[in-house]
Short mmCIF file of C-alpha atoms in Angstrom, two decimals:
data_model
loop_
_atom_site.label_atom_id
_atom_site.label_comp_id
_atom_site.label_asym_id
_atom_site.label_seq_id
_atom_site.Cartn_x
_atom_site.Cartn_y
_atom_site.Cartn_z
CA UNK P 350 226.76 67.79 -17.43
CA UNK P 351 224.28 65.30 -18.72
CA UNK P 352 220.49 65.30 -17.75
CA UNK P 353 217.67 63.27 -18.16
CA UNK P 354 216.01 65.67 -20.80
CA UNK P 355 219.22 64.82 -22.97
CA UNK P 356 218.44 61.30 -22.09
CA UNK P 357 215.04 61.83 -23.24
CA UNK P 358 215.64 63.49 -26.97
CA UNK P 359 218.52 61.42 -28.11
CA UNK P 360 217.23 59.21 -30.81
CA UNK P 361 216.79 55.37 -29.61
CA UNK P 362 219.28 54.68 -32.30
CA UNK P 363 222.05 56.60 -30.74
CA UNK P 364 221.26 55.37 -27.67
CA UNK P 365 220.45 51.92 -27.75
CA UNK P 366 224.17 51.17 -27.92
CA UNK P 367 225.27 53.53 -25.17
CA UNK P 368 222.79 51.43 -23.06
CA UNK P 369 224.32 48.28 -24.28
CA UNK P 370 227.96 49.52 -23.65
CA UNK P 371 226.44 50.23 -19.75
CA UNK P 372 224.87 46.54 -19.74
CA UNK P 373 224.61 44.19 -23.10
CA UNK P 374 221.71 43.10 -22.52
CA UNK P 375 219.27 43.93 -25.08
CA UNK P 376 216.07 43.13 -23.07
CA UNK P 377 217.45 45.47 -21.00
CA UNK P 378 218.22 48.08 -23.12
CA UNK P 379 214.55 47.87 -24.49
CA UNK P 380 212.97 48.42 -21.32
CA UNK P 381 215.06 51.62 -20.32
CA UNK P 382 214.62 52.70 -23.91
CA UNK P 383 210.77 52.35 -23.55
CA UNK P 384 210.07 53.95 -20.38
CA UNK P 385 210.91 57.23 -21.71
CA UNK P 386 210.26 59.74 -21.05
CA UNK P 387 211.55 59.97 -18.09
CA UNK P 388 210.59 63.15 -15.59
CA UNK P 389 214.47 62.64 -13.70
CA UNK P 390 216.78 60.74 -12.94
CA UNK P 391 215.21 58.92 -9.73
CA UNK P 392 212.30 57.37 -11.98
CA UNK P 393 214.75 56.52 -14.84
CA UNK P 394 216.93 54.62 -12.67
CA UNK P 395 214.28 52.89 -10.66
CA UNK P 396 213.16 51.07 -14.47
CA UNK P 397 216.77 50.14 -14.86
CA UNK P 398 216.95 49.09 -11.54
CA UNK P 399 213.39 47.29 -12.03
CA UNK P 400 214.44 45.79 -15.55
CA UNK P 401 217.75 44.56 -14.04
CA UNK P 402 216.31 42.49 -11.46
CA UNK P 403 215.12 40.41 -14.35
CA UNK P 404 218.43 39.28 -15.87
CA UNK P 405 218.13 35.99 -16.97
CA UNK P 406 220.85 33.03 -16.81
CA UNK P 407 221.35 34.18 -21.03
CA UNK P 408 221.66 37.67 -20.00
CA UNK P 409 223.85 37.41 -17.73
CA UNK P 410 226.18 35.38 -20.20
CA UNK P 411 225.84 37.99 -22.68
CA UNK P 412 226.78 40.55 -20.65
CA UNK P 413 229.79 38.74 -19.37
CA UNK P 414 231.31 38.58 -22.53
CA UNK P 415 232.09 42.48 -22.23
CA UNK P 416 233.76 42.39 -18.82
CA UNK P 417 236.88 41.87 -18.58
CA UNK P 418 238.53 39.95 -15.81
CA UNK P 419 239.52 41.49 -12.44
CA UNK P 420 242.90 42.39 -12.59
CA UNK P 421 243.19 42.68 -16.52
CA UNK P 422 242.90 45.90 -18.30
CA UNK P 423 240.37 46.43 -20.31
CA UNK P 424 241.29 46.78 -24.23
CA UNK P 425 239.58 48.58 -26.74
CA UNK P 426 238.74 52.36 -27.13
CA UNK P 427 234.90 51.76 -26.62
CA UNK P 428 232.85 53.48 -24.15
CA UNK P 429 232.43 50.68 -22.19
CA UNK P 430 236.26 49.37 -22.13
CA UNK P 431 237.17 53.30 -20.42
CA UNK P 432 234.16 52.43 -17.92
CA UNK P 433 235.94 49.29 -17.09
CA UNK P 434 239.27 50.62 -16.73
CA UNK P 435 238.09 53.34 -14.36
CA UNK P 436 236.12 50.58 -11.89
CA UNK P 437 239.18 48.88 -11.73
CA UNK P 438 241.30 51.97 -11.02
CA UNK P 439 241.94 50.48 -7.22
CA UNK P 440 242.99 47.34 -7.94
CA UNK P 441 246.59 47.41 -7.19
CA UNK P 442 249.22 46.16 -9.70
CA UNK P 443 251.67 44.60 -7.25
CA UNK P 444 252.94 41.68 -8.16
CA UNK P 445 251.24 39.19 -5.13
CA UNK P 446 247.96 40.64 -5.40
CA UNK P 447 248.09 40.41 -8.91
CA UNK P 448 249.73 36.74 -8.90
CA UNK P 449 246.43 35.95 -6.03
CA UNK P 450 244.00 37.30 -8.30
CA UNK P 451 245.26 35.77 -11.76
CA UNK P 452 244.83 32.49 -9.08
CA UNK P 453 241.25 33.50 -8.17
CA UNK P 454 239.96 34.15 -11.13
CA UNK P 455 241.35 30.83 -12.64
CA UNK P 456 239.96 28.98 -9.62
CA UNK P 457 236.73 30.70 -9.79
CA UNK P 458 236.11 30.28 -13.70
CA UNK P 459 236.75 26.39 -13.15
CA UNK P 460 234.80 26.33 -10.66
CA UNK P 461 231.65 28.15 -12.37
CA UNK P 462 232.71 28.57 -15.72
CA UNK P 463 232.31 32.03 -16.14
CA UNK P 464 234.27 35.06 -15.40
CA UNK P 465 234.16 36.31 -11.90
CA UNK P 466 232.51 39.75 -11.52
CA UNK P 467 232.20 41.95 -8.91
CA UNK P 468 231.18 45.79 -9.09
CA UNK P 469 235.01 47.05 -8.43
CA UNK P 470 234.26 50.68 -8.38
CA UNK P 471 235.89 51.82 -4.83
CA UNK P 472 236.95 48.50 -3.69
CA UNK P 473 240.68 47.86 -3.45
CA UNK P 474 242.59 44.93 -4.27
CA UNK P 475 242.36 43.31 -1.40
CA UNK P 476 238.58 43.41 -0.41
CA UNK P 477 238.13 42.09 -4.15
CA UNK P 478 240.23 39.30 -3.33
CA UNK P 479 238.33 38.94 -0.56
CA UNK P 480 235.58 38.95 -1.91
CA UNK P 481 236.54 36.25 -4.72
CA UNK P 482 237.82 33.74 -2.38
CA UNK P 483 234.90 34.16 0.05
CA UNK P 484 232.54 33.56 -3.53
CA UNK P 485 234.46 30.42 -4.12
CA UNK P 486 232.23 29.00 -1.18
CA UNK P 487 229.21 30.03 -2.91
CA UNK P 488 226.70 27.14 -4.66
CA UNK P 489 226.06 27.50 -7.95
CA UNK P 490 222.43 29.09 -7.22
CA UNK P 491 223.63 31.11 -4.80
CA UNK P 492 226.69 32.64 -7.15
CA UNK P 493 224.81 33.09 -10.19
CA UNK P 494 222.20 35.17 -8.10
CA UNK P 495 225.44 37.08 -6.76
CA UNK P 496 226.21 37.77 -10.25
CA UNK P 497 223.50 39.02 -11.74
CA UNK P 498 222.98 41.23 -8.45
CA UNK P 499 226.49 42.25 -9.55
CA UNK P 500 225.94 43.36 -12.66
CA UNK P 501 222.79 45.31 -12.13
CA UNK P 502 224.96 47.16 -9.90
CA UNK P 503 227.64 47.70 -12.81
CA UNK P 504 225.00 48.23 -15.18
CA UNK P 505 223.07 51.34 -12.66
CA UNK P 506 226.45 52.97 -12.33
CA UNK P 507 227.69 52.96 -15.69
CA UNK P 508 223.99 54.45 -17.02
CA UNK P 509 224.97 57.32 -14.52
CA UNK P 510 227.48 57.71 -15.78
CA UNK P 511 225.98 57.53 -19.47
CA UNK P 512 224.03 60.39 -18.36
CA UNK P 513 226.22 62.63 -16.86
CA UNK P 514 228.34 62.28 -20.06
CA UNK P 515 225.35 63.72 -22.46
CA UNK P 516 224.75 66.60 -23.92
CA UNK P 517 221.18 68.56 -24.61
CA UNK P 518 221.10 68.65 -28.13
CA UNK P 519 220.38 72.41 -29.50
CA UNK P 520 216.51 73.10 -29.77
#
C-alpha cells in the first residue's frame, strides 16, 4: 500500500510522468511536484485539487488527447491506458448501448469538437448516456467548464490511485 512518504522520496524524475499518466498536464504536474512535501494525503490532494481548478482551455486539450472515448477500450500497456480501462469497467458492451454511445460521442465531438469526457468510474452505461445526451444541451462555456470539472475529477482519482500503487523505497 502506497503512502504519501513514498510520494514524498520518489525522485521528481520518476514521478513527473506518473503524474502526467494521472492528468497530462504539465502545469499540473509541476505544482503537485512542488508542494512536496506533503504531511498526508488530505494536504496533497487539496494542491491537486487547488492546481486543477486552474486548467486552462490548452490544458484541457492536452489532456484530452490521452482519454480515450467512452465506450472504446483503451489501448496501450501504459499506466494510464489500465486506469482507463478500469473507469470504464461499467460501461456495458451490449450492442444498443454501445450503437447509442458510438452515436453520442459522434454527435457530441461535432458538436464541440473534442472528445466527450465524463469521470466513468461507478457510473453505468446508461447514466453515461445520460449524461452525454443531457451535455449535448450544454453551451459551449458551459461544457468546456463541465469538462475541465471532469477531468480534475479523473485526474484526483487516478493520483489516488498513483499513491496507493507506491512503494517506500528502502532507507
Amino acid at each position: 500500500m502506497g503512502t504519501t512518504a513514498a510520494f514524498n522520496s520518489t525522485a521528481s524524475e520518476q514521478l513527473r510522468p506518473v503524474l502526467l499518466a494521472c492528468c497530462d498536464v504539465p502545469a499540473w504536474a509541476d505544482a503537485v511536484l512542488a508542494g512536496r512535501p506533503y504531511a498526508d494525503l488530505d494536504s496533497l490532494l487539496t494542491v491537486a485539487d487547488s492546481a486543477a481548478r486552474t486548467f486552462t482551455a490548452e490544458d484541457v486539450d492536452r489532456a484530452l488527447a490521452a482519454h480515450p472515448r467512452i465506450g472504446e477500450r483503451a489501448n496501450g500497456s501504459g499506466v494510464d491506458a489500465k486506469w482507463s480501462r478500469g473507469e470504464q469497467s461499467g460501461v456495458s458492451q451490449d450492442l444498443a448501448t454501445a450503437a447509442a454511445l458510438m452515436a453520442g460521442n459522434q454527435a457530441y465531438e461535432q458538436r464541440f469538437g473534442r472528445v466527450f469526457l465524463i469521470c466513468a468510474t461507478g457510473l453505468s452505461a446508461e447514466q453515461i448516456l445520460a449524461a452525454l445526451q443531457a451535455r449535448l444541451g450544454n453551451d459551449d462555456e458551459t461544457e468546456a467548464a463541465t469538462v475541465a470539472e471532469e477531468l480534475r475529477k479523473i485526474a484526483i482519482l487516478r493520483l489516488r490511485k498513483a499513491i496507493g500503487e507506491m512503494e517506500v523505497a528502502p532507507a
